[in-house]
Coordinates of C-alpha atoms and ligand atoms in Angstrom, one line a residue:
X1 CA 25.7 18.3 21.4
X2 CA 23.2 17.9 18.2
X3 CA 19.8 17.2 19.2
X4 CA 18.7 13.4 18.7
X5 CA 16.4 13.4 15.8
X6 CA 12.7 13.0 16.2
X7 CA 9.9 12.0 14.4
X8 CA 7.3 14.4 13.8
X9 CA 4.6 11.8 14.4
X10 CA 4.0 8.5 16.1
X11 CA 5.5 5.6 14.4
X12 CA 2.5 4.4 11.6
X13 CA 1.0 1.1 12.6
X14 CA 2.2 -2.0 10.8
X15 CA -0.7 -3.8 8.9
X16 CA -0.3 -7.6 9.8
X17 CA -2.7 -10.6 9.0
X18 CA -3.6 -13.5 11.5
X19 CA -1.7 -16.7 10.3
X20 CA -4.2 -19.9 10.8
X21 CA -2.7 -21.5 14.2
X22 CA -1.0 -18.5 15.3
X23 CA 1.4 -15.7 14.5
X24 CA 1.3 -12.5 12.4
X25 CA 2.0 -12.0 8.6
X26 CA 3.5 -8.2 7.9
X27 CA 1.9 -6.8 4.8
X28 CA 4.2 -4.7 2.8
X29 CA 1.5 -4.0 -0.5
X30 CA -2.0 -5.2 -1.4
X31 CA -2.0 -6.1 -5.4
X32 CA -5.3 -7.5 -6.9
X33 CA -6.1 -8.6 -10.4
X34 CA -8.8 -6.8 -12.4
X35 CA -10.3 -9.2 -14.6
X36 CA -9.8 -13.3 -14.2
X37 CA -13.0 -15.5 -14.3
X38 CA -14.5 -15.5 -16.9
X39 CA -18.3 -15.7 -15.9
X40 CA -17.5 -12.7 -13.9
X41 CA -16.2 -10.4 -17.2
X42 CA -19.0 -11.7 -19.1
X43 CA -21.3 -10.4 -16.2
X44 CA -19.9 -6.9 -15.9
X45 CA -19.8 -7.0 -19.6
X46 CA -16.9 -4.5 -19.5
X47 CA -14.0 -5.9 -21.2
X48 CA -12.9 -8.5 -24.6
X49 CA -12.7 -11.6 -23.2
X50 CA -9.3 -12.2 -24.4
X51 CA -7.9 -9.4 -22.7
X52 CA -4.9 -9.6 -20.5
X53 CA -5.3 -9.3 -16.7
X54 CA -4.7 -6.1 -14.8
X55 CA -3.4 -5.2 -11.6
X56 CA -4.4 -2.2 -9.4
X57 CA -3.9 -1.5 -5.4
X58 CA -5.5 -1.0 -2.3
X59 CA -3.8 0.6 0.6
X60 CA -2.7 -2.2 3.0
X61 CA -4.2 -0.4 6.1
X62 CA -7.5 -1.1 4.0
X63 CA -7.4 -4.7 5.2
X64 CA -9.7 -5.5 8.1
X65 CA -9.7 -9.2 9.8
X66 CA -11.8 -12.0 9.9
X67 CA -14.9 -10.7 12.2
X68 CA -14.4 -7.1 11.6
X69 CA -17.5 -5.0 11.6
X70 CA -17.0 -2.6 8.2
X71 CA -18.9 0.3 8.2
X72 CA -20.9 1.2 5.0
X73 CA -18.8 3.2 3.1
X74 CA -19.0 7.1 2.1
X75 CA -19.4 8.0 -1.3
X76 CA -21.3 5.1 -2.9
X77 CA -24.9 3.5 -3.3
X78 CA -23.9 0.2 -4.9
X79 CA -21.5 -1.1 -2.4
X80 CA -20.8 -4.5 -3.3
X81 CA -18.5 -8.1 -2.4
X82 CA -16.6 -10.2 -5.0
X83 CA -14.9 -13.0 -2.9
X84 CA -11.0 -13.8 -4.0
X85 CA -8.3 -16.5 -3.5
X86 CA -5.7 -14.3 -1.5
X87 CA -1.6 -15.3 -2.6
X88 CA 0.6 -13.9 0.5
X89 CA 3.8 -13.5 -1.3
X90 CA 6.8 -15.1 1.3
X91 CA 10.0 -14.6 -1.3
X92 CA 10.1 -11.6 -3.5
X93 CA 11.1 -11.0 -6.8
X94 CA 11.2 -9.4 -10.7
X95 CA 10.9 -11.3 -14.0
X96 CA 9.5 -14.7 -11.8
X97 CA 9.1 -17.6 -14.3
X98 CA 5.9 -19.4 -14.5
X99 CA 7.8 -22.3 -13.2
X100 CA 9.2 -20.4 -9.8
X101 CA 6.2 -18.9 -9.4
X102 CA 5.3 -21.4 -6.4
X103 CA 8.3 -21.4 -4.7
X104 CA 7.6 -17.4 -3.6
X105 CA 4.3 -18.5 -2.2
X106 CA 4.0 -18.0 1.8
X107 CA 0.6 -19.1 2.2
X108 CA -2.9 -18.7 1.1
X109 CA -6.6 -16.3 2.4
X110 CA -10.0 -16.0 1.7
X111 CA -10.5 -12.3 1.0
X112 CA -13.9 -10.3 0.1
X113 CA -12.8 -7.0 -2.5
X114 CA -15.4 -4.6 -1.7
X115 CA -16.2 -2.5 -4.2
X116 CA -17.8 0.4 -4.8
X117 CA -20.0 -0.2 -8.0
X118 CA -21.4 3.1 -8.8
X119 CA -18.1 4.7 -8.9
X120 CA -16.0 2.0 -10.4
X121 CA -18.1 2.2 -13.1
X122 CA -18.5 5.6 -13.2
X123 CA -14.3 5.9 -14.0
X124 CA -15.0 3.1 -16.5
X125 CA -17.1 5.8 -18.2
X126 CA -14.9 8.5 -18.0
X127 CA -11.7 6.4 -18.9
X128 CA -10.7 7.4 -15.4
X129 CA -8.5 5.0 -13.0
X130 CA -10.6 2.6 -10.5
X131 CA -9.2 3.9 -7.5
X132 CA -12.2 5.3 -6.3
X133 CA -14.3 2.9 -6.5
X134 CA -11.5 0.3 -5.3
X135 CA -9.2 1.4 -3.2
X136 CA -10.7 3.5 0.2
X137 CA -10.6 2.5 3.7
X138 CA -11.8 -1.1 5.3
X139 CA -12.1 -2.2 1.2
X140 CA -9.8 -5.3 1.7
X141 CA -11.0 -8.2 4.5
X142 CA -8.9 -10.8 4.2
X143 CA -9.0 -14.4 6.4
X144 CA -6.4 -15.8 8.1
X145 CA -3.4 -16.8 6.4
X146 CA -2.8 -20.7 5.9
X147 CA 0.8 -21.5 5.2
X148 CA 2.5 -24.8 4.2
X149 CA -0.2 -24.9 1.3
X150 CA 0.5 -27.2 -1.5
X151 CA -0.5 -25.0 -4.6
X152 CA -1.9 -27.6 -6.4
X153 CA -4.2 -27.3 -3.9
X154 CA -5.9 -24.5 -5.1
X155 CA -5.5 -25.1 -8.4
X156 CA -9.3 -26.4 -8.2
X157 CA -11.5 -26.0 -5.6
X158 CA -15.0 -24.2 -4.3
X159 CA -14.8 -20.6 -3.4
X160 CA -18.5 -19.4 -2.3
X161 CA -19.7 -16.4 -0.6
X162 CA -23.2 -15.7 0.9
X163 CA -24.6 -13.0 2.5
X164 CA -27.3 -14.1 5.1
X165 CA -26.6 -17.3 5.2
X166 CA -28.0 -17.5 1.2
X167 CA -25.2 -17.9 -1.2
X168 CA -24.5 -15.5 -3.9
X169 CA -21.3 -16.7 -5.3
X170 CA -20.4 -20.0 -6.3
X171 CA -16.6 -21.0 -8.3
X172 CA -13.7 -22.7 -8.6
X173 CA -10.0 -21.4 -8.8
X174 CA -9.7 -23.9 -11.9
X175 CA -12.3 -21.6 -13.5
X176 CA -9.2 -18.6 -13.0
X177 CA -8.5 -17.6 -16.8
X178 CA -4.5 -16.7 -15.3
X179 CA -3.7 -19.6 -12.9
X180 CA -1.7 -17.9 -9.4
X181 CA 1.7 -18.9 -11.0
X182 CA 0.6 -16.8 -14.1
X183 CA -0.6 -13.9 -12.3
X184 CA 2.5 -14.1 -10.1
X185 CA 4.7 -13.8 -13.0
X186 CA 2.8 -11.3 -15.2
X187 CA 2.7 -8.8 -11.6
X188 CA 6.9 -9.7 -11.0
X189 CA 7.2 -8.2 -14.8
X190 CA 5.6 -4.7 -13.7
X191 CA 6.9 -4.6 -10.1
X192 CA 9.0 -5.8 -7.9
X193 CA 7.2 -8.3 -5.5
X194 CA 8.5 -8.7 -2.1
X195 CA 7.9 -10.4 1.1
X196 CA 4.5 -9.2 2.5
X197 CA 3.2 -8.8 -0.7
X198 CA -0.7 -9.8 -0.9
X199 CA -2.5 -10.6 -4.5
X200 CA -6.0 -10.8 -4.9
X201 CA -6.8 -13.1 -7.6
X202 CA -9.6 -12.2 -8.9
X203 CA -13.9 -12.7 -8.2
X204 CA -15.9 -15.3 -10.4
X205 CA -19.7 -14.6 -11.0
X206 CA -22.1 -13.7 -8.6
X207 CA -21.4 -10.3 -7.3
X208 CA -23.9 -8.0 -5.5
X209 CA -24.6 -5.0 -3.2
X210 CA -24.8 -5.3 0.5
X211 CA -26.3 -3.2 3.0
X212 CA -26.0 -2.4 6.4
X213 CA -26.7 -5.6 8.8
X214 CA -25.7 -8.0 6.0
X215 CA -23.2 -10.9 7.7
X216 CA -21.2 -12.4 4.6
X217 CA -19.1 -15.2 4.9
X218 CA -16.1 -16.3 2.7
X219 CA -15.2 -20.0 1.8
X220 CA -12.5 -21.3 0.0
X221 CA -12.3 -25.2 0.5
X222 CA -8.9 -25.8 2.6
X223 CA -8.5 -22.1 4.1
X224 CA -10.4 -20.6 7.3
X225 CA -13.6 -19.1 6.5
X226 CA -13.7 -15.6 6.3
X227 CA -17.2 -13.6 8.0
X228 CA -17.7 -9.6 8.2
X229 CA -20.3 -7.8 9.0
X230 CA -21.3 -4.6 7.2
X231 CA -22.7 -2.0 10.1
X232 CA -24.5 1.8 9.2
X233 CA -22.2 4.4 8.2
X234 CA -19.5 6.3 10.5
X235 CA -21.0 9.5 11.9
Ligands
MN1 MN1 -11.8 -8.1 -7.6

């Protein structure tokens, strides 16, 4: 009688995200998009304006939920907030037209991508890739997920962010240089996209370091708020 097989390790945790009214949404990948406001490139004064978008990662168990305490990171001095228009990808696909686009939609987040400066810019520098300075642990808080969302919805509206209770960013998602239907398509013509899927959309102007005991809140008009709190350093 063969043995039944075993896994060498407890099952790894499923990342899910609240859904506004109740319910779970089951991440499968966390996509976000490099470059798409343009008060924000001119800012960081890192790239030709007419540049395409780009897409990098974070690791889904990088997401923490609305109210999470996130500890100051290791590793960086310039640990700052850009506040994005979260897509939560319900229908997947390759190749998506434009047109389509909406139809794969599942819903809609605030989410904060927390960055860390120093580095990010650091692989800038050395024409290295952004991982380290985007993708690390608790660098992806993202609100509860609203679904049933017309997309023209947030085609224009506010998206603000303050730390303190003083507001550091103010936008719109008109100001987006790659509306969501664009960016969906453009990512569906380098991956697959699939249910679960999350894109972050990108961070207009405004951007800044936190420290520990900052409380930063997250507003897009239409979504729930999104709050953190960023606490010392883990021991
Ligand atoms: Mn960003």
């Amino acid at each position: 009688m063969s043995a039944i097989p075993q896994r060498a390790l407890p099952a790894i945790p499923v990342t899910e995200v609240a859904v506004a009214g109740g319910g779970f949404f089951p991440v499968r990948r966390v996509y976000c998009v490099g470059r798409n406001y343009l008060d924000h490139i001119r800012e960081m004064k890192e790239a030709d304006e007419r540049d395409p978008p780009f897409f990098f990662q974070k690791p889904r168990d990088a997401i923490v939920p609305d109210g999470a305490a996130v500890p100051y990171p290791p590793f960086t001095s310039d640990f700052q907030f850009e506040v994005e228009l979260v897509v939560a990808i319900g229908r997947g696909g390759r190749n998506i037209a434009v047109a389509d686009a909406n139809s794969h939609i599942w819903g809609y987040a605030v989410g904060i991508d927390l960055t860390r400066r120093d580095r990010q810019r650091d692989a800038r520098d050395m024409r290295l890739p952004w991982e380290v300075g985007k993708s690390f642990d608790v660098s992806a808080p993202c609100g509860a997920i609203a679904q049933g969302c017309d997309p023209a919805q947030f085609g224009h509206c506010a998206i603000t962010l303050s730390v303190n209770g003083a507001e550091r960013q103010r936008g719109d998602t008109g100001q987006m240089i790659w509306s969501v239907a664009e960016v969906i398509a453009q990512l569906s013509r380098q991956v697959t996209l699939a249910a679960g899927d999350l894109i972050y959309t990108g961070t207009p102007s405004g951007v800044g370091p936190v420290v520990p005991g900052d409380l930063i809140t997250a507003h897009i008009d239409g979504l729930p708020p999104l709050t953190i709190t960023i606490t010392p350093p883990e021991a």
